């Protein structure tokens, strides 16, 4: 599976990353694994780093399904990062679906990891790579 995550309990941050080609079953399995992890805390923030993703292999309907999942708290922030303009467009679409689905947490898309970490209030994590 071209996905992984790190849960930094000290910083209250989940760093997820994907690379290569990401499919719906892989994205879904990644989220299922994350929420069943005993270290997962729904109050944490999340950085989803897709800067090494070459192909976002989810249909619009599959992206809507993923965006509709709601397992973080209302205080959480989730930042999506990619440098690829076409993937960025899909992430913005997922932001809209997330909002429409009544998500409690805030979700935003970014072109740089630095701006995402600044929004997440984790600027000191710029040297860490998830």
Short mmCIF file of C-alpha atoms in Angstrom, two decimals:
data_model
loop_
_atom_site.label_atom_id
_atom_site.label_comp_id
_atom_site.label_asym_id
_atom_site.label_seq_id
_atom_site.Cartn_x
_atom_site.Cartn_y
_atom_site.Cartn_z
CA UNK A 1 0.00 0.00 0.00
CA UNK A 2 1.54 3.34 -1.02
CA UNK A 3 0.45 5.06 2.22
CA UNK A 4 1.76 5.38 5.72
CA UNK A 5 1.16 7.45 8.81
CA UNK A 6 2.98 8.54 11.94
CA UNK A 7 1.14 9.55 15.10
CA UNK A 8 3.13 12.09 17.09
CA UNK A 9 1.35 12.04 20.45
CA UNK A 10 3.59 14.72 21.90
CA UNK A 11 2.72 17.19 19.13
CA UNK A 12 -0.90 16.02 18.74
CA UNK A 13 -0.29 15.48 15.04
CA UNK A 14 -0.95 12.70 12.56
CA UNK A 15 1.25 12.80 9.47
CA UNK A 16 -0.10 10.72 6.61
CA UNK A 17 1.66 10.38 3.29
CA UNK A 18 1.03 8.66 -0.01
CA UNK A 19 3.22 8.15 -3.06
CA UNK A 20 3.04 6.64 -6.52
CA UNK A 21 -0.54 5.84 -7.48
CA UNK A 22 -3.25 6.04 -4.81
CA UNK A 23 -6.47 4.07 -5.30
CA UNK A 24 -9.75 4.18 -3.41
CA UNK A 25 -9.22 0.81 -1.65
CA UNK A 26 -5.77 1.99 -0.51
CA UNK A 27 -7.04 5.36 0.76
CA UNK A 28 -9.93 3.67 2.52
CA UNK A 29 -7.66 1.03 4.10
CA UNK A 30 -5.26 3.76 5.25
CA UNK A 31 -8.05 5.59 7.06
CA UNK A 32 -9.43 2.38 8.56
CA UNK A 33 -5.98 1.45 9.86
CA UNK A 34 -5.44 4.94 11.28
CA UNK A 35 -8.70 5.15 13.21
CA UNK A 36 -8.23 1.65 14.65
CA UNK A 37 -4.71 2.46 15.87
CA UNK A 38 -4.73 2.62 19.70
CA UNK A 39 -2.56 5.76 19.54
CA UNK A 40 -5.05 7.61 17.32
CA UNK A 41 -6.73 10.54 19.04
CA UNK A 42 -9.54 12.31 17.13
CA UNK A 43 -8.54 15.63 18.71
CA UNK A 44 -5.16 15.61 16.90
CA UNK A 45 -4.46 17.60 13.74
CA UNK A 46 -3.48 15.86 10.51
CA UNK A 47 -1.04 16.64 7.72
CA UNK A 48 -1.77 14.63 4.58
CA UNK A 49 1.35 14.90 2.43
CA UNK A 50 0.70 13.98 -1.19
CA UNK A 51 3.75 15.72 -2.65
CA UNK A 52 5.19 12.37 -3.84
CA UNK A 53 1.87 11.22 -5.32
CA UNK A 54 2.06 10.78 -9.09
CA UNK A 55 -1.52 9.60 -9.74
CA UNK A 56 -4.61 10.38 -7.71
CA UNK A 57 -6.51 7.26 -8.78
CA UNK A 58 -9.87 8.04 -7.16
CA UNK A 59 -12.98 8.88 -9.11
CA UNK A 60 -15.00 11.93 -8.13
CA UNK A 61 -17.52 9.65 -6.39
CA UNK A 62 -14.77 7.82 -4.49
CA UNK A 63 -13.20 11.14 -3.47
CA UNK A 64 -16.62 12.25 -2.20
CA UNK A 65 -16.90 9.06 -0.12
CA UNK A 66 -13.47 9.57 1.45
CA UNK A 67 -14.22 13.25 2.10
CA UNK A 68 -17.49 12.30 3.80
CA UNK A 69 -15.77 10.24 6.45
CA UNK A 70 -15.73 12.16 9.68
CA UNK A 71 -13.47 10.81 12.40
CA UNK A 72 -11.63 13.90 13.69
CA UNK A 73 -12.99 16.28 16.32
CA UNK A 74 -14.36 19.79 15.82
CA UNK A 75 -11.09 21.26 17.14
CA UNK A 76 -8.96 19.39 14.61
CA UNK A 77 -7.40 20.81 11.50
CA UNK A 78 -6.50 18.66 8.50
CA UNK A 79 -4.11 20.00 5.87
CA UNK A 80 -3.78 18.40 2.44
CA UNK A 81 -0.54 19.11 0.54
CA UNK A 82 0.40 18.58 -3.11
CA UNK A 83 2.47 20.45 -5.65
CA UNK A 84 0.56 18.93 -8.58
CA UNK A 85 -2.13 21.32 -9.93
CA UNK A 86 -4.52 18.54 -11.06
CA UNK A 87 -4.29 16.75 -7.71
CA UNK A 88 -4.73 20.12 -5.97
CA UNK A 89 -8.00 20.57 -7.89
CA UNK A 90 -9.28 17.21 -6.62
CA UNK A 91 -8.25 18.11 -3.08
CA UNK A 92 -10.20 21.37 -3.30
CA UNK A 93 -13.20 19.37 -4.51
CA UNK A 94 -12.78 17.05 -1.52
CA UNK A 95 -12.69 20.11 0.76
CA UNK A 96 -16.09 21.15 -0.61
CA UNK A 97 -17.53 17.65 -0.19
CA UNK A 98 -16.14 17.53 3.32
CA UNK A 99 -17.91 20.74 4.22
CA UNK A 100 -21.18 19.64 2.60
CA UNK A 101 -21.05 16.37 4.56
CA UNK A 102 -21.16 18.39 7.78
CA UNK A 103 -17.60 17.70 8.85
CA UNK A 104 -16.70 18.97 12.26
CA UNK A 105 -13.02 19.62 11.63
CA UNK A 106 -11.46 22.21 9.34
CA UNK A 107 -9.85 21.00 6.10
CA UNK A 108 -7.66 23.03 3.74
CA UNK A 109 -5.47 22.29 0.73
CA UNK A 110 -1.98 23.72 0.23
CA UNK A 111 0.75 23.71 -2.40
CA UNK A 112 3.57 23.63 0.17
CA UNK A 113 4.27 21.68 3.33
CA UNK A 114 5.50 24.88 5.00
CA UNK A 115 2.19 26.71 4.52
CA UNK A 116 0.25 23.63 5.66
CA UNK A 117 2.31 23.31 8.83
CA UNK A 118 1.93 27.03 9.51
CA UNK A 119 -1.87 26.73 9.24
CA UNK A 120 -1.75 23.66 11.47
CA UNK A 121 0.33 25.63 13.96
CA UNK A 122 3.23 23.16 13.64
CA UNK A 123 5.86 25.37 12.00
CA UNK A 124 8.56 23.68 14.07
CA UNK A 125 7.89 20.42 12.19
CA UNK A 126 9.29 21.76 8.91
CA UNK A 127 12.37 19.59 9.27
CA UNK A 128 10.36 16.41 9.93
CA UNK A 129 9.19 14.29 7.05
CA UNK A 130 6.23 11.91 7.56
#
